[in-house]
Tab-separated table of C-alpha atoms in Angstrom:
chain	number	residue	atom	x	y	z
A	1	MET	CA	155.028	32.430	56.781
A	2	TYR	CA	153.219	32.084	53.450
A	3	GLU	CA	151.268	29.102	54.774
A	4	ALA	CA	150.327	31.045	57.923
A	5	ILE	CA	148.996	33.907	55.780
A	6	GLU	CA	146.940	31.576	53.606
A	7	ALA	CA	145.592	29.771	56.681
A	8	PHE	CA	144.551	33.060	58.297
A	9	ARG	CA	142.922	34.191	55.046
A	10	SER	CA	140.873	30.962	54.949
A	11	LYS	CA	139.910	31.384	58.610
A	12	LEU	CA	138.618	34.891	57.929
A	13	HIS	CA	136.432	33.606	55.087
A	14	LEU	CA	135.127	30.841	57.360
A	15	LEU	CA	134.296	33.343	60.113
A	16	GLU	CA	132.658	35.646	57.576
A	17	ARG	CA	130.330	32.850	56.458
A	18	ASP	CA	129.769	31.589	59.994
A	19	ILE	CA	128.639	34.927	61.421
A	20	HIS	CA	125.964	35.004	58.712
A	21	GLY	CA	124.884	31.452	59.541
A	22	ARG	CA	125.073	29.128	62.551
A	23	ARG	CA	127.717	31.136	64.454
A	24	LEU	CA	129.598	28.020	65.584
A	25	HIS	CA	132.721	30.096	66.102
A	26	PHE	CA	130.863	32.815	67.985
A	27	PRO	CA	129.293	30.859	70.876
A	28	HIS	CA	128.831	33.864	73.170
A	29	LEU	CA	127.213	35.893	70.396
A	30	ARG	CA	124.950	32.955	69.514
A	31	GLU	CA	123.945	32.482	73.155
A	32	HIS	CA	123.282	36.196	73.597
A	33	CYS	CA	121.129	36.386	70.459
A	34	GLU	CA	119.143	33.263	71.364
A	35	LYS	CA	118.630	34.380	74.946
A	36	ASN	CA	117.409	37.841	73.988
A	37	LYS	CA	115.659	36.733	70.790
A	38	MET	CA	117.569	39.223	68.695
A	39	GLN	CA	119.640	39.332	65.556
A	40	GLU	CA	123.307	40.199	65.703
A	41	ASP	CA	124.348	43.768	65.024
A	42	PRO	CA	125.102	44.329	61.308
A	43	ALA	CA	128.277	46.097	62.434
A	44	MET	CA	129.655	42.723	63.561
A	45	LYS	CA	129.197	41.234	60.116
A	46	ASP	CA	130.657	44.346	58.556
A	47	PHE	CA	133.704	44.211	60.841
A	48	VAL	CA	134.646	40.662	59.809
A	49	SER	CA	134.042	41.463	56.133
A	50	ARG	CA	136.205	44.589	56.309
A	51	LEU	CA	138.922	42.679	58.159
A	52	ALA	CA	139.007	40.018	55.430
A	53	GLU	CA	139.090	42.668	52.704
A	54	ASN	CA	141.842	44.631	54.445
A	55	PHE	CA	143.934	41.496	54.860
A	56	LYS	CA	143.437	40.643	51.190
A	57	GLU	CA	144.587	44.115	50.100
A	58	ARG	CA	147.699	43.970	52.266
A	59	PHE	CA	148.899	40.746	50.655
A	60	GLU	CA	147.446	41.219	47.181
A	61	SER	CA	150.907	41.632	45.664
A	62	SER	CA	152.259	38.387	47.159
A	63	PRO	CA	152.524	35.590	44.563
A	64	LYS	CA	150.146	32.645	44.560
A	65	LEU	CA	152.018	29.430	45.249
A	66	SER	CA	150.845	25.974	44.301
A	67	ALA	CA	150.737	23.264	46.947
A	68	ASP	CA	153.412	21.309	45.050
A	69	ILE	CA	155.890	24.195	45.196
A	70	LEU	CA	155.408	24.450	48.948
A	71	LEU	CA	155.758	20.663	49.227
A	72	PHE	CA	158.970	20.801	47.201
A	73	VAL	CA	160.611	23.216	49.639
A	74	ARG	CA	159.587	21.113	52.664
A	75	GLN	CA	159.960	17.644	51.106
A	76	PRO	CA	162.090	17.929	47.935
A	77	PHE	CA	162.276	14.138	47.567
A	78	SER	CA	158.491	13.719	47.380
A	79	VAL	CA	157.636	15.714	44.242
A	80	SER	CA	157.317	14.632	40.623
A	81	THR	CA	160.129	15.696	38.312
A	82	ASP	CA	157.903	16.641	35.373
A	83	GLY	CA	154.662	17.780	36.982
A	84	GLN	CA	152.827	21.044	36.388
A	85	TRP	CA	154.562	22.517	39.411
A	86	THR	CA	157.852	22.986	37.501
A	87	ALA	CA	156.013	25.191	34.995
A	88	ASP	CA	154.483	27.100	37.925
A	89	ALA	CA	157.955	27.457	39.425
A	90	LYS	CA	159.205	28.924	36.129
A	91	LYS	CA	156.448	31.556	36.283
A	92	LEU	CA	157.370	32.307	39.884
A	93	VAL	CA	161.113	32.555	39.152
A	94	PRO	CA	161.495	33.389	35.434
A	95	SER	CA	165.292	33.234	35.651
A	96	ILE	CA	165.397	29.475	36.295
A	97	ASP	CA	165.960	26.875	33.575
A	98	GLU	CA	162.989	24.493	33.787
A	99	ALA	CA	164.789	21.664	31.984
A	100	ALA	CA	167.793	22.006	34.292
A	101	LEU	CA	165.418	22.158	37.261
A	102	GLN	CA	163.972	18.755	36.376
A	103	MET	CA	167.464	17.285	36.057
A	104	GLU	CA	168.447	18.730	39.428
A	105	ILE	CA	165.388	17.167	41.056
A	106	LEU	CA	166.351	13.780	39.593
A	107	ALA	CA	169.909	14.158	40.859
A	108	MET	CA	168.702	15.213	44.288
A	109	GLY	CA	166.324	12.257	44.471
A	110	THR	CA	169.162	9.788	43.928
A	111	SER	CA	171.464	11.312	46.539
A	112	ASP	CA	171.401	9.208	49.702
A	113	LEU	CA	173.646	11.758	51.407
A	114	LEU	CA	171.203	14.634	50.847
A	115	LYS	CA	168.293	12.455	51.985
A	116	ALA	CA	170.099	11.586	55.211
A	117	GLN	CA	171.056	15.210	55.870
A	118	HIS	CA	167.515	16.368	55.123
A	119	LYS	CA	166.136	14.190	57.927
A	120	ASP	CA	168.267	15.891	60.572
A	121	ALA	CA	168.178	19.495	59.328
A	122	LEU	CA	165.690	22.329	59.540
A	123	VAL	CA	164.190	23.330	56.198
A	124	SER	CA	166.121	26.614	56.082
A	125	ASP	CA	169.412	24.995	57.166
A	126	PHE	CA	169.031	22.272	54.553
A	127	TRP	CA	168.700	24.700	51.651
A	128	ILE	CA	171.228	27.246	52.919
A	129	ASN	CA	173.991	25.041	54.310
A	130	VAL	CA	173.533	21.556	52.833
A	131	VAL	CA	172.365	21.815	49.209
A	132	PRO	CA	175.377	22.909	47.091
A	133	GLN	CA	174.737	25.980	44.940
A	134	ALA	CA	176.969	24.755	42.100
A	135	ARG	CA	174.993	21.544	41.511
A	136	PHE	CA	171.469	22.689	42.410
A	137	LYS	CA	171.253	26.342	41.407
A	138	ASN	CA	167.656	26.266	40.116
A	139	THR	CA	166.230	24.290	43.018
A	140	ARG	CA	168.005	26.570	45.493
A	141	ASP	CA	166.695	29.697	43.751
A	142	ILE	CA	163.111	28.500	44.238
A	143	ALA	CA	163.664	27.503	47.853
A	144	MET	CA	165.450	30.734	48.741
A	145	LEU	CA	162.636	32.820	47.255
A	146	LEU	CA	160.093	31.103	49.492
A	147	LEU	CA	162.317	31.168	52.568
A	148	THR	CA	162.991	34.904	52.206
A	149	MET	CA	159.575	35.996	50.963
A	150	PHE	CA	158.840	38.070	54.069
A	151	PRO	CA	162.259	39.199	55.346
A	152	SER	CA	160.932	42.397	56.909
A	153	THR	CA	158.732	40.320	59.240
A	154	TYR	CA	161.786	38.611	60.700
A	155	ILE	CA	163.632	41.930	61.005
A	156	CYS	CA	160.713	43.523	62.875
A	157	GLU	CA	160.306	40.544	65.209
A	158	SER	CA	164.042	40.449	65.868
A	159	ALA	CA	164.145	44.168	66.670
A	160	PHE	CA	161.100	43.878	68.938
A	161	SER	CA	162.683	40.972	70.844
A	162	SER	CA	165.870	42.995	71.270
A	163	MET	CA	163.868	45.965	72.522
A	164	ASN	CA	162.112	43.818	75.129
A	165	ALA	CA	165.460	42.487	76.327
A	166	ILE	CA	167.003	45.968	76.504
A	167	LYS	CA	164.086	47.831	78.070
A	168	SER	CA	163.593	45.495	81.006
A	169	GLN	CA	161.766	46.187	84.249
A	170	ASP	CA	164.999	47.431	85.805
A	171	ARG	CA	165.662	49.843	82.949
A	172	ASN	CA	162.236	51.407	82.544
A	173	ARG	CA	163.665	54.941	82.635
A	174	LEU	CA	165.729	54.389	79.519
A	175	SER	CA	165.256	57.346	77.157
A	176	ASP	CA	164.125	56.892	73.551
A	177	SER	CA	167.490	58.189	72.374
A	178	HIS	CA	169.450	55.670	74.440
A	179	LEU	CA	167.049	52.877	73.481
A	180	GLY	CA	167.602	53.686	69.814
A	181	GLN	CA	171.369	53.530	70.279
A	182	CYS	CA	171.126	50.202	72.106
A	183	LEU	CA	168.847	48.780	69.388
A	184	ARG	CA	171.289	49.851	66.707
A	185	ILE	CA	174.078	47.962	68.443
A	186	ALA	CA	171.874	44.907	69.097
A	187	THR	CA	170.569	44.536	65.538
A	188	THR	CA	173.546	45.562	63.411
A	189	GLU	CA	175.655	42.980	61.591
A	190	TYR	CA	178.688	45.260	61.740
A	191	LYS	CA	181.560	43.770	63.711
A	192	PRO	CA	183.994	46.440	64.912
A	193	ASP	CA	187.712	45.758	65.092
A	194	ILE	CA	188.128	46.428	68.803
A	195	ARG	CA	191.914	46.098	68.694
A	196	LYS	CA	192.183	48.654	65.910
A	197	VAL	CA	189.827	51.078	67.664
A	198	ALA	CA	191.730	50.673	70.921
A	199	SER	CA	195.049	51.316	69.176
A	200	PHE	CA	193.946	54.866	68.397
A	201	ARG	CA	193.169	55.573	72.028
A	202	HIS	CA	195.940	56.899	74.241
A	203	SER	CA	195.913	56.610	77.990
A	204	HIS	CA	196.557	59.776	79.958
A	205	PHE	CA	198.997	59.058	82.739
A	206	SER	CA	199.161	61.321	85.758
A	207	HIS	CA	202.483	63.120	86.279
């Protein structure tokens, strides 16, 4: 997610420069201006500039991550043990022990088992389910921070997917109240004890 944000930020800056120049990314605008011998509307330039500024403000509080820290989370066996990135990681996660972090990276780099498991696992699965917390606490702390940096995004996307599944074409008359109740059931992590609930219910037999 962080990489997607940075990529979009760079694209906005590229578009901002391009609309002032050759307009390579605005072929229809370029064709229209050349055909009618006119300059583009200043509002178009202003729109892209305001969009870039708005995007910057929304993510201004997000930490700046070095390329090596991102590489470490994706490819933990490819980074240097004593590079500048460990100092950057310490600034990002002040609670980690930088000296212990370097030792953990060395230990991880010599583990053939972890290397083999890393090849077959997703990045998130590798750090959550494969790397043991007891041996690699500092490395896991860094990875988990990056993997959970935008948790609300996942929650929103998950809820929206559930809503689309619930409010299908055949259930288009579902009220907002009922939709809310269905969403609560679909997104909650609570697991009811059905047997216990059922034990409090008594059947009414006809006489």
